[in-house]
Amino acid sequence: MAVSLNQRTPSHPAAIRYRSDIDGLRALAIIPVILFHAGLPGFGGGFIGVDIFFVISGFLIFGIIDSEIGQGKFSILGFYERRCRRILPALYLVIVCTLPFVVTWTFPFELHEYLRSIQAAVTFRSNFFFSKNTEYFSPISDEKPLLHTWSLSVEEQFYLIFPILLFITWKLCKKHRITAIVAGALLMFLVTEATVLFGDKNPSKLFFSTPYRSFELLFGAVAFALRQKMGDRYVSALSLLGLIMLFLSFVLLSEDHPFPSHFTLAPVMGTALVLLFGSPVTWPCRALGHPSISFIGKLSYGAYLWHVPLIALLKTRSVDTPSVFVTTIVALSSLPLAYISWRFVEMPIRLGSYSAFRSRACVFALSILGAASLFLASWVGTTFIPDPKDQRETADGCSFDQENCFKLPSTRIFFWGDSYADAFASSLGRVLNARGEGLELSIRHGCPSLLGVQRNGTSLRASDTDCTQHNNKTFEYIKQNKFKVVILTSNYAWYGDFIGPRWERPLVTALDDPTRPPADVITLGLQQTVARLRKIGIRIVVVTPHPNIPNFAVAQKEIKYDLKSQIYGDYASASYVRSRLIRSLDEAGLPFDEVNGLDWFCDGSSCPMVRGGEFALFDGSHLSKATAPTIADKVAAEVERVLSREAPQTTK
């Protein structure tokens, strides 16, 4: 079946004159995005290609809608028909082609998340879905095949509202609609910037948010509106300036810069300048419009859809991290796949060349049928595959300031910790309840149970938590309620970087000395916490670290693909951290009892972590649901010994 490349498609009504330099801009956006995700050095700012796409989208969609409203031809159904033809066929194709490989190659918990991401993608909720459990720049995100659909969701959510607002603006204040668009763009940018500076510091929430991304699409609309008002004023120097801004953004921006924010203005304004002042008569845009470059731009949507699943599947199937060279080759193979999907799926459906897609009713019916089928199939799949949450237990809803799930009238025991504690807190509560003892909890994930310590984010962009306030509140609660025993445990090794620095800044700093090394912050913080608890007459049980599984992602694959029959925990690191903690308390002369985490898993220095075909740690560091009851028994037994002992504690 022949497809004319010059035939105007329903996505580009006659009111919008075709510009090959815009396809060139798309090429300029997609190649850095692909190379950024492949990890190729020199493309640290490649992710801004998505911002370029947003501006182009706003430019074209505003132009189409504004022109149609002005001619009295605008139809909201016609608009959404074009969106369905443009977006859905290739998206459905990629999901269907990716699914068999994900089913075959991934672990159940990964498959469960992928099926849920399908549901989010076909209902255009991906940005909400990923903002809750994903850090876009985290290495683990590279194995999420549909992560990139967040940007499609942002666009479609924006276009649920924008056409209606533009139509109302035309009817109420036609002469001032351009002023309204400019004001809207500036307002949304200022709201975004104010949020970055003074509001919610959650980087994922900002990155994936439609409201905070909307100014980028609106700046594209502003560029079209200004071009209409100014007429065709082509200025090569300003077009060139826009390209320079884009190239500098690719090179100078990185994941360390908050996005979206004022840093986003560079690629957004650069794209807007090219769109505003671009023309075949300006040499920068003649270069962008070269047939070989603009043709890549025509394939950009398909390449965007294909490259992320290709990289994700490569990394999922590889035991060791694939080289940048191999990853780049696989990522660039998205271009021939994009051509195939463009040639045989995207263009024919957009042109109505297939009889099933010639009427609007059929387009809507097939779009809904496709989304419903994928949603239903993935939903059914999740009912048969264990939820990742089923691998672990949690008592996070039982903290002292919420519901006291395991409290009894004579409760004498308090458990204070982070997610390490949470991993067996429910089991401990059940064991103690069965023995006639109550348990109260103070659990806060990512917050070490230490006084005098400030918890920082993992990167320069990440926000601090209110961990210090939580710990102070916990201590006051313990003091007021006069508990007999407090159990302390946290992932001390992770916070203290005992083996060597892994983060851009320390995860913890001492309130009285911000320059103190993280390992000393942990040991001295534990000293201070135990000392203050002992001062008010409370006995202490410290649960020292168990061994973690190094490079857990690789270890999982080694077991899954039968490359190894056993995986061993890192005895040396856990033993070293334990010795530092115990020595610190001993040197301070502080009485305490210990439950040694090494004893749970290790025979000498050998710590086998696969038991009955399952990992004892569900994520390489936290106790699994199957392991937690055994550990809880050991901790409960130690607590009972402490309570039954009449003599005061002595130093270990």
XYZ file of C-alpha atoms in Angstrom:
652
model
C 0.000 0.000 0.000
C 1.520 3.301 -1.059
C 1.469 6.289 1.262
C 2.140 9.737 -0.118
C 4.565 11.545 2.166
C 3.381 14.930 0.921
C -0.310 14.321 1.453
C -1.772 16.501 4.183
C -2.909 14.441 7.131
C -5.839 14.980 9.487
C -3.278 15.976 12.114
C -2.267 19.012 10.069
C -5.274 20.860 8.689
C -4.755 23.211 5.795
C -4.736 26.211 8.132
C -1.199 25.287 9.255
C 1.526 25.541 6.618
C 4.026 22.685 6.772
C 7.511 23.688 7.947
C 10.284 21.170 7.449
C 12.408 22.931 10.085
C 9.878 21.876 12.741
C 10.496 18.266 11.811
C 14.191 19.153 12.025
C 13.587 20.437 15.554
C 11.930 17.123 16.378
C 15.040 15.329 15.120
C 17.177 17.644 17.241
C 15.028 16.667 20.232
C 14.774 12.902 19.767
C 18.415 12.004 19.099
C 19.740 13.534 22.362
C 16.860 11.933 24.282
C 17.826 8.522 22.912
C 21.532 9.045 23.597
C 20.816 10.367 27.102
C 18.838 7.249 27.978
C 21.607 5.127 26.465
C 24.048 6.782 28.903
C 26.344 8.177 26.219
C 28.771 10.730 27.725
C 28.252 14.311 26.595
C 24.462 14.103 26.529
C 23.725 14.753 30.192
C 21.084 17.284 29.186
C 19.547 15.084 26.508
C 16.355 14.708 28.531
C 15.387 18.276 27.586
C 14.314 16.860 24.229
C 10.969 16.239 25.917
C 10.730 19.942 26.730
C 11.345 20.741 23.070
C 8.503 18.400 22.131
C 6.203 20.167 24.593
C 6.907 23.577 23.064
C 6.463 22.284 19.502
C 3.200 20.632 20.519
C 1.881 23.828 22.077
C 2.900 25.801 18.971
C 1.157 23.498 16.505
C -1.943 22.640 18.517
C -2.642 26.270 19.390
C -2.168 27.205 15.755
C -4.581 24.524 14.556
C -7.289 25.254 17.125
C -6.974 29.043 16.874
C -7.178 28.954 13.082
C -10.161 26.597 13.083
C -12.050 28.674 15.640
C -11.355 31.794 13.586
C -12.743 30.105 10.476
C -15.740 28.712 12.330
C -14.581 25.163 11.638
C -13.490 24.029 15.081
C -14.930 20.756 16.337
C -13.946 19.293 19.680
C -14.714 15.827 18.331
C -12.558 16.522 15.295
C -9.715 17.638 17.551
C -9.824 14.485 19.647
C -10.163 12.345 16.540
C -6.867 13.759 15.316
C -5.284 13.115 18.707
C -6.470 9.493 18.624
C -5.093 8.967 15.128
C -1.794 10.602 16.055
C -1.098 9.108 19.487
C -2.849 5.801 20.054
C -1.985 3.383 17.210
C 1.789 3.487 17.724
C 1.375 3.471 21.519
C -0.806 0.356 21.409
C 1.633 -1.323 19.006
C 4.629 -0.737 21.291
C 2.763 -2.029 24.339
C 1.615 -5.186 22.537
C 5.094 -5.886 21.125
C 6.799 -5.281 24.456
C 4.465 -7.384 26.590
C 5.695 -10.912 25.635
C 9.300 -10.013 26.462
C 8.350 -8.469 29.801
C 6.311 -11.558 30.708
C 9.230 -13.848 29.803
C 12.167 -11.924 31.218
C 11.019 -10.092 34.323
C 10.442 -11.096 37.910
C 6.847 -11.273 39.158
C 7.062 -7.994 41.049
C 8.462 -6.248 37.946
C 5.745 -7.752 35.758
C 3.119 -6.651 38.254
C 4.358 -3.065 38.060
C 4.567 -3.209 34.256
C 0.954 -4.379 33.983
C -0.124 -1.547 36.238
C 1.884 0.876 34.090
C -0.069 -0.361 31.031
C -3.291 0.564 32.804
C -1.849 3.998 33.532
C -0.560 4.485 29.974
C -3.801 3.680 28.141
C -5.773 5.949 30.473
C -3.127 8.701 30.280
C -2.325 8.608 34.005
C 1.316 7.569 33.660
C 2.659 10.761 35.169
C 0.611 10.190 38.329
C 1.583 6.513 38.439
C 5.324 7.060 38.112
C 5.455 10.131 40.344
C 4.414 7.940 43.288
C 7.105 5.285 43.002
C 9.785 6.434 40.578
C 12.714 8.833 40.516
C 13.124 9.595 36.808
C 16.919 9.835 36.979
C 17.425 6.772 39.163
C 19.322 3.875 37.487
C 16.483 1.504 38.360
C 14.169 3.606 36.187
C 16.065 2.376 33.140
C 14.254 -0.963 33.496
C 10.731 0.490 33.331
C 9.542 -0.037 29.725
C 6.703 2.499 29.832
C 8.272 5.216 31.966
C 8.417 7.589 28.994
C 4.629 7.559 28.587
C 4.486 10.129 31.380
C 5.022 12.864 28.793
C 2.103 11.616 26.677
C -0.087 11.770 29.760
C 1.006 15.328 30.481
C 0.095 16.404 26.946
C -3.273 14.668 26.855
C -4.262 15.980 30.281
C -3.319 19.469 29.101
C -5.371 19.066 25.919
C -8.442 17.970 27.845
C -8.707 21.520 29.122
C -6.791 23.813 26.746
C -9.093 23.624 23.665
C -12.129 24.412 25.786
C -10.412 27.354 27.484
C -9.233 28.692 24.131
C -12.734 28.403 22.669
C -14.194 30.285 25.654
C -11.494 32.948 25.327
C -12.396 33.423 21.650
C -16.061 33.898 22.522
C -15.558 36.206 25.507
C -12.499 38.283 24.619
C -11.361 37.521 21.075
C -9.194 40.623 20.799
C -7.340 39.849 24.015
C -6.840 36.125 23.558
C -3.126 36.514 22.811
C -2.703 38.619 25.961
C -4.555 35.914 27.877
C -2.237 33.180 26.502
C 0.888 35.205 27.398
C -0.468 35.907 30.883
C -1.340 32.247 31.364
C 2.136 31.119 30.326
C 3.841 33.599 32.650
C 1.506 32.779 35.527
C 2.104 29.025 35.257
C 5.854 29.559 35.049
C 5.792 31.745 38.171
C 3.679 29.159 39.997
C 6.181 26.456 39.028
C 9.168 28.539 40.092
C 7.536 29.497 43.379
C 6.860 25.837 44.089
C 10.484 24.947 43.373
C 11.783 27.699 45.635
C 9.267 27.739 48.466
C 6.854 24.838 48.120
C 6.896 21.081 47.630
C 10.495 19.958 47.108
C 9.544 16.470 45.916
C 11.481 16.259 42.619
C 9.320 13.477 41.162
C 6.098 15.336 41.879
C 7.446 18.402 40.095
C 8.986 16.502 37.195
C 5.870 14.525 36.276
C 3.265 17.186 37.039
C 0.981 18.523 34.306
C 0.341 21.889 36.026
C 4.067 22.504 36.473
C 4.767 21.471 32.866
C 1.926 23.462 31.336
C 3.951 26.651 30.915
C 6.143 24.830 28.382
C 3.182 24.044 26.129
C 1.820 27.550 26.679
C 5.149 29.099 25.631
C 4.741 27.217 22.357
C 1.277 28.717 22.005
C 2.721 32.163 22.749
C 5.293 31.684 19.967
C 2.538 30.942 17.449
C 0.388 33.814 18.684
C 3.280 36.286 18.417
C 4.173 34.993 14.951
C 0.582 35.638 13.887
C 0.667 39.152 15.316
C 4.094 40.060 13.971
C 3.676 38.471 10.579
C 6.502 36.629 8.845
C 9.560 38.380 10.232
C 12.405 36.018 9.690
C 15.568 36.791 11.602
C 18.458 34.393 11.123
C 20.311 35.728 14.150
C 17.425 34.982 16.523
C 16.868 31.545 15.008
C 20.566 30.857 15.482
C 20.373 32.137 19.069
C 17.567 29.657 19.709
C 19.672 26.778 18.370
C 22.664 27.865 20.455
C 20.465 27.888 23.559
C 19.346 24.341 22.756
C 22.860 23.028 22.182
C 24.124 24.656 25.386
C 21.197 23.116 27.261
C 22.111 19.646 25.996
C 25.682 20.108 27.215
C 25.350 22.158 30.406
C 22.115 20.990 31.987
C 21.952 17.728 33.911
C 19.813 15.726 36.284
C 21.249 17.822 39.142
C 19.172 20.800 37.996
C 15.543 20.899 39.168
C 13.116 20.352 36.297
C 10.844 22.079 35.542
C 12.201 25.379 36.898
C 13.974 28.496 35.645
C 16.576 26.146 34.143
C 13.848 24.905 31.805
C 13.590 28.375 30.273
C 16.753 27.826 28.224
C 15.428 24.955 26.072
C 11.891 26.340 26.128
C 12.909 29.826 24.979
C 15.423 28.401 22.513
C 12.715 26.280 20.892
C 10.291 29.196 20.914
C 12.828 31.429 19.128
C 13.339 28.872 16.359
C 9.576 28.461 15.939
C 8.917 32.195 16.070
C 11.644 33.346 13.682
C 12.223 30.213 11.633
C 11.655 30.083 7.884
C 13.170 28.476 4.794
C 14.835 31.830 4.120
C 16.830 31.722 7.373
C 19.893 29.514 7.059
C 19.610 27.886 10.547
C 16.154 26.633 9.640
C 17.274 25.614 6.159
C 19.782 23.369 7.915
C 17.104 21.949 10.193
C 14.845 21.438 7.209
C 17.362 19.372 5.268
C 15.491 16.272 4.010
C 17.690 13.805 5.900
C 17.197 15.683 9.189
C 13.504 16.420 8.798
C 12.860 12.770 7.875
C 14.257 11.699 11.254
C 11.890 14.236 12.775
C 8.963 12.516 11.067
C 9.997 9.325 12.851
C 10.512 11.043 16.208
C 7.264 9.948 17.844
C 7.826 6.302 16.995
C 11.491 6.514 17.995
C 10.466 8.036 21.307
C 8.008 5.229 21.946
C 10.381 2.405 20.934
C 13.719 3.398 22.447
C 12.792 3.222 26.145
C 11.343 -0.326 26.013
C 14.369 -1.467 24.011
C 16.787 -0.135 26.629
C 14.641 -1.445 29.491
C 14.433 -4.945 28.012
C 18.170 -5.005 27.300
C 18.973 -4.109 30.912
C 16.330 -6.457 32.263
C 17.697 -9.437 30.343
C 21.368 -8.635 30.987
C 22.889 -10.000 34.186
C 25.667 -7.408 34.181
C 25.120 -3.815 33.161
C 25.450 -3.656 29.364
C 28.147 -1.384 27.967
C 27.294 2.096 26.768
C 28.221 1.004 23.235
C 25.782 -1.915 23.248
C 23.070 0.182 24.903
C 23.525 2.940 22.315
C 23.272 0.500 19.397
C 20.103 -1.032 20.848
C 18.622 2.409 21.553
C 19.336 3.634 18.007
C 17.635 0.539 16.607
C 14.459 2.370 17.599
C 14.857 4.400 14.400
C 14.270 1.512 11.941
C 11.437 0.277 14.154
C 10.040 3.793 14.143
C 10.158 3.804 10.342
C 8.229 0.528 10.169
C 5.552 1.721 12.577
C 5.385 5.126 10.840
C 5.141 3.577 7.382
C 2.624 0.855 8.138
C 0.739 2.064 11.213
C 0.985 5.781 11.948
C 0.652 7.304 8.475
C -2.004 4.973 7.048
C -4.222 5.450 10.101
C -3.723 9.211 10.141
C -4.593 9.341 6.432
C -7.516 6.953 6.770
C -5.911 4.590 4.259
C -7.202 1.577 6.161
C -10.955 1.233 5.719
C -11.493 0.594 9.436
C -10.147 4.073 10.230
C -11.955 6.173 7.637
C -14.811 7.360 9.834
C -14.650 9.269 13.073
C -16.960 6.809 14.786
C -14.664 3.914 13.895
C -11.598 5.784 15.136
C -13.216 6.439 18.512
C -14.625 2.915 18.761
C -11.313 1.244 17.962
C -9.426 3.606 20.281
C -11.716 2.757 23.169
C -11.661 -0.942 22.298
C -7.850 -0.954 22.230
C -7.548 0.866 25.550
C -10.196 -1.310 27.196
C -8.594 -4.531 25.928
C -5.135 -3.594 27.166
C -6.485 -2.305 30.462
C -8.594 -5.416 31.082
C -5.812 -7.827 30.078
C -3.308 -6.109 32.358
C -5.816 -5.930 35.208
C -6.518 -9.654 34.924
C -2.765 -10.275 34.887
C -2.246 -8.384 38.150
C -4.822 -10.588 39.890
C -2.687 -13.674 39.213
C 0.724 -12.151 39.911
C 1.854 -11.366 43.463
C 1.851 -7.698 44.327
C 5.384 -6.518 45.251
C 3.910 -5.410 48.584
C 3.117 -9.047 49.357
C 6.841 -9.757 49.641
C 7.147 -7.609 52.718
C 5.127 -6.736 55.748
C 4.630 -3.275 57.116
C 3.394 -1.740 60.333
C 3.851 1.799 59.086
C 0.231 2.622 59.950
C 0.769 1.640 63.591
C 3.111 4.428 64.696
C 2.575 5.976 68.114
C 0.836 9.034 66.690
C -1.584 6.928 64.637
C -3.193 3.560 65.427
C -1.544 1.485 68.144
C -2.117 -1.888 66.544
C -0.244 -4.009 69.076
C -0.801 -1.982 72.221
C -2.090 -3.728 75.356
C -3.105 -2.116 78.654
C 0.218 -3.114 80.202
C 2.409 -2.239 77.266
C 6.024 -1.904 78.407
C 7.907 -2.204 75.104
C 8.578 0.422 72.457
C 10.083 -0.203 69.006
C 11.808 2.759 67.322
C 13.270 2.577 63.837
C 13.083 3.074 60.095
C 12.094 0.745 57.248
C 14.524 -1.876 58.611
C 12.383 -1.979 61.751
C 9.167 -1.872 59.747
C 10.188 -5.038 57.896
C 9.576 -7.152 61.014
C 7.569 -4.859 63.302
C 4.229 -6.538 62.582
C 5.698 -9.979 63.246
C 7.264 -8.710 66.465
C 3.952 -7.209 67.571
C 2.115 -10.483 66.943
C 4.772 -12.548 68.761
C 4.749 -10.268 71.806
C 0.940 -10.133 71.876
C 0.861 -13.942 71.873
C 3.146 -13.847 74.930
C 0.971 -11.327 76.724
C 3.096 -8.264 75.982
C 2.075 -5.156 74.077
C 4.196 -3.199 71.638
C 4.146 0.419 70.565
C 5.928 1.631 67.476
C 7.559 4.701 66.034
C 8.308 3.890 62.424
C 9.447 6.395 59.831
C 10.994 5.158 56.616
C 14.311 6.755 55.717
C 14.732 8.197 59.195
C 17.369 6.694 61.532
C 16.214 6.352 65.148
C 18.855 8.757 66.453
C 18.721 12.009 68.370
C 20.817 15.026 67.411
C 20.920 14.020 63.756
C 19.570 15.727 60.644
C 18.496 13.542 57.716
C 19.364 14.881 54.260
C 18.205 13.886 50.803
C 20.231 11.533 48.592
C 21.118 14.259 46.083
C 21.605 17.990 45.977
C 18.140 18.315 44.434
C 16.310 16.177 46.964
C 14.574 17.704 49.931
C 15.344 17.228 53.591
C 12.849 15.378 55.714
C 11.487 16.387 59.106
C 13.223 13.360 60.608
C 14.717 15.403 63.446
C 11.306 16.608 64.571
C 9.932 13.062 64.362
C 12.720 11.669 66.546
C 12.381 14.423 69.129
C 8.643 13.775 69.289
C 9.298 10.045 69.679
C 11.686 10.602 72.588
C 9.197 12.826 74.392
C 6.475 10.196 73.919
C 8.736 7.485 75.349
C 9.611 9.723 78.297
C 5.979 10.544 79.087
C 4.765 6.937 78.900
C 7.612 5.419 80.956
C 8.277 2.321 78.878
C 10.534 -0.363 80.342
C 12.366 -1.386 77.147
C 13.106 0.442 73.901
C 14.266 -1.530 70.865
C 16.436 0.471 68.456
C 17.305 -0.473 64.904
C 17.903 1.305 61.611
C 19.900 0.832 58.434
C 22.945 2.365 60.091
C 25.362 1.268 57.362
C 23.377 3.053 54.648
C 23.069 6.346 56.503
C 26.665 6.364 57.711
C 28.476 5.508 54.458
C 30.800 3.357 56.593
C 32.311 1.659 53.548
C 32.745 4.809 51.475
C 30.739 7.808 50.195
C 27.979 6.989 47.716
C 25.927 10.177 47.673
C 26.381 13.741 46.498
C 26.075 14.880 50.101
C 25.953 12.947 53.383
C 22.609 11.387 54.226
C 23.043 12.519 57.826
C 24.702 15.454 59.524
C 25.135 16.174 63.223
C 23.137 19.113 64.514
C 26.021 20.194 66.736
C 28.755 19.744 64.099
C 27.719 19.673 60.410
C 31.297 18.828 59.358
C 31.388 15.523 61.248
C 31.875 12.474 58.962
C 28.653 10.469 58.456
C 30.000 7.306 60.145
C 30.823 9.334 63.266
C 27.413 11.012 63.077
C 25.812 7.569 63.344
C 28.012 6.196 66.135
C 27.858 9.364 68.225
C 24.153 9.745 67.490
C 23.548 6.242 68.811
C 25.623 7.112 71.883
C 23.531 10.202 72.528
C 20.237 8.376 71.990
C 21.110 5.471 74.306
C 22.494 7.861 76.925
C 19.316 9.960 77.019
C 17.106 6.883 77.194
C 19.218 5.359 79.971
C 19.044 8.654 81.881
C 15.269 8.261 82.196
C 15.633 4.662 83.346
C 14.853 2.769 80.151
C 16.581 -0.449 79.161
C 17.878 -0.646 75.617
C 17.953 -3.464 73.079
C 19.987 -2.578 69.971
C 19.360 -4.723 66.897
C 22.628 -4.489 64.977
C 22.825 -4.794 61.170
C 22.289 -8.003 59.274
C 24.307 -8.562 56.068
C 22.907 -7.093 52.873
C 23.099 -8.647 49.418
C 25.553 -6.684 47.251
C 24.306 -5.760 43.772
C 20.927 -7.335 44.381
C 19.640 -6.745 40.848
C 22.454 -8.907 39.477
C 21.986 -11.504 42.224
C 18.314 -11.874 41.331
C 19.141 -12.553 37.707
C 21.875 -15.025 38.611
C 19.315 -17.074 40.542
C 16.546 -16.630 37.967
C 18.729 -17.730 35.044
C 20.299 -20.608 37.059
C 23.772 -19.100 36.917
C 24.132 -19.587 40.670
C 22.341 -21.705 43.255
C 23.223 -19.534 46.254
C 23.896 -15.868 46.957
C 25.864 -14.713 49.996
C 25.451 -11.588 52.092
C 28.202 -9.081 52.714
C 29.531 -10.324 56.055
C 32.570 -8.047 56.109
C 30.591 -4.799 55.789
C 27.926 -5.784 58.320
C 30.570 -7.011 60.769
C 32.544 -3.786 60.443
C 29.496 -1.574 61.022
C 28.444 -3.692 64.010
C 31.890 -3.426 65.579
C 31.879 0.375 65.186
C 28.456 0.674 66.815
C 29.226 -1.682 69.707
C 32.651 -0.153 70.352
C 31.125 3.328 70.453
C 28.607 2.325 73.128
C 31.198 0.367 75.107
C 33.638 3.268 75.104
C 30.909 5.526 76.463
C 30.199 3.011 79.249
C 26.521 2.747 78.275
C 24.584 -0.371 79.356
C 22.582 -2.090 76.575
C 21.616 -5.479 75.223
C 22.179 -6.574 71.654
C 20.439 -8.773 69.122
C 23.198 -9.500 66.627
C 21.891 -9.352 63.061
C 24.814 -11.427 61.818
C 23.666 -14.389 63.905
C 20.421 -14.566 61.952
C 22.041 -15.516 58.675
C 25.723 -16.308 59.090
C 27.718 -19.373 59.984
C 31.082 -17.852 60.661
C 31.703 -15.452 57.783
C 29.433 -17.322 55.353
C 25.951 -15.796 55.052
C 23.691 -17.702 52.592
C 20.730 -15.499 51.653
C 18.628 -17.839 49.479
C 16.445 -20.157 51.534
C 13.868 -22.498 50.073
C 14.377 -20.881 46.690
C 13.522 -17.421 48.016
C 15.672 -14.473 49.044
C 15.685 -13.791 52.771
C 15.782 -10.058 51.935
C 13.069 -9.036 49.496
C 15.059 -6.159 48.014
C 18.592 -7.068 49.063
C 18.441 -5.171 52.350
C 15.015 -5.506 54.028
C 13.726 -8.708 55.607
C 11.222 -10.584 53.494
C 7.761 -11.482 54.749
C 8.867 -15.115 55.076
C 11.979 -14.226 57.106
C 10.434 -11.619 59.415
C 8.655 -14.027 61.857
C 11.878 -15.920 62.585
C 13.746 -12.712 63.339
C 10.849 -11.400 65.425
C 11.037 -14.530 67.601
C 14.712 -13.867 68.327
C 14.122 -10.209 69.196
C 11.106 -11.058 71.372
C 13.115 -13.663 73.253
C 15.846 -11.104 73.996
C 13.289 -8.526 75.145
C 11.733 -11.062 77.509
C 15.152 -11.800 78.986
C 15.711 -8.091 79.560
C 12.314 -7.683 81.247
C 12.819 -10.724 83.445
C 16.235 -9.633 84.647
C 16.026 -7.860 87.999
C 19.526 -6.481 87.995
C 20.194 -3.377 85.924
C 21.751 -3.752 82.513
C 25.487 -3.963 82.216
C 27.698 -2.959 79.368
C 28.182 -5.696 76.789
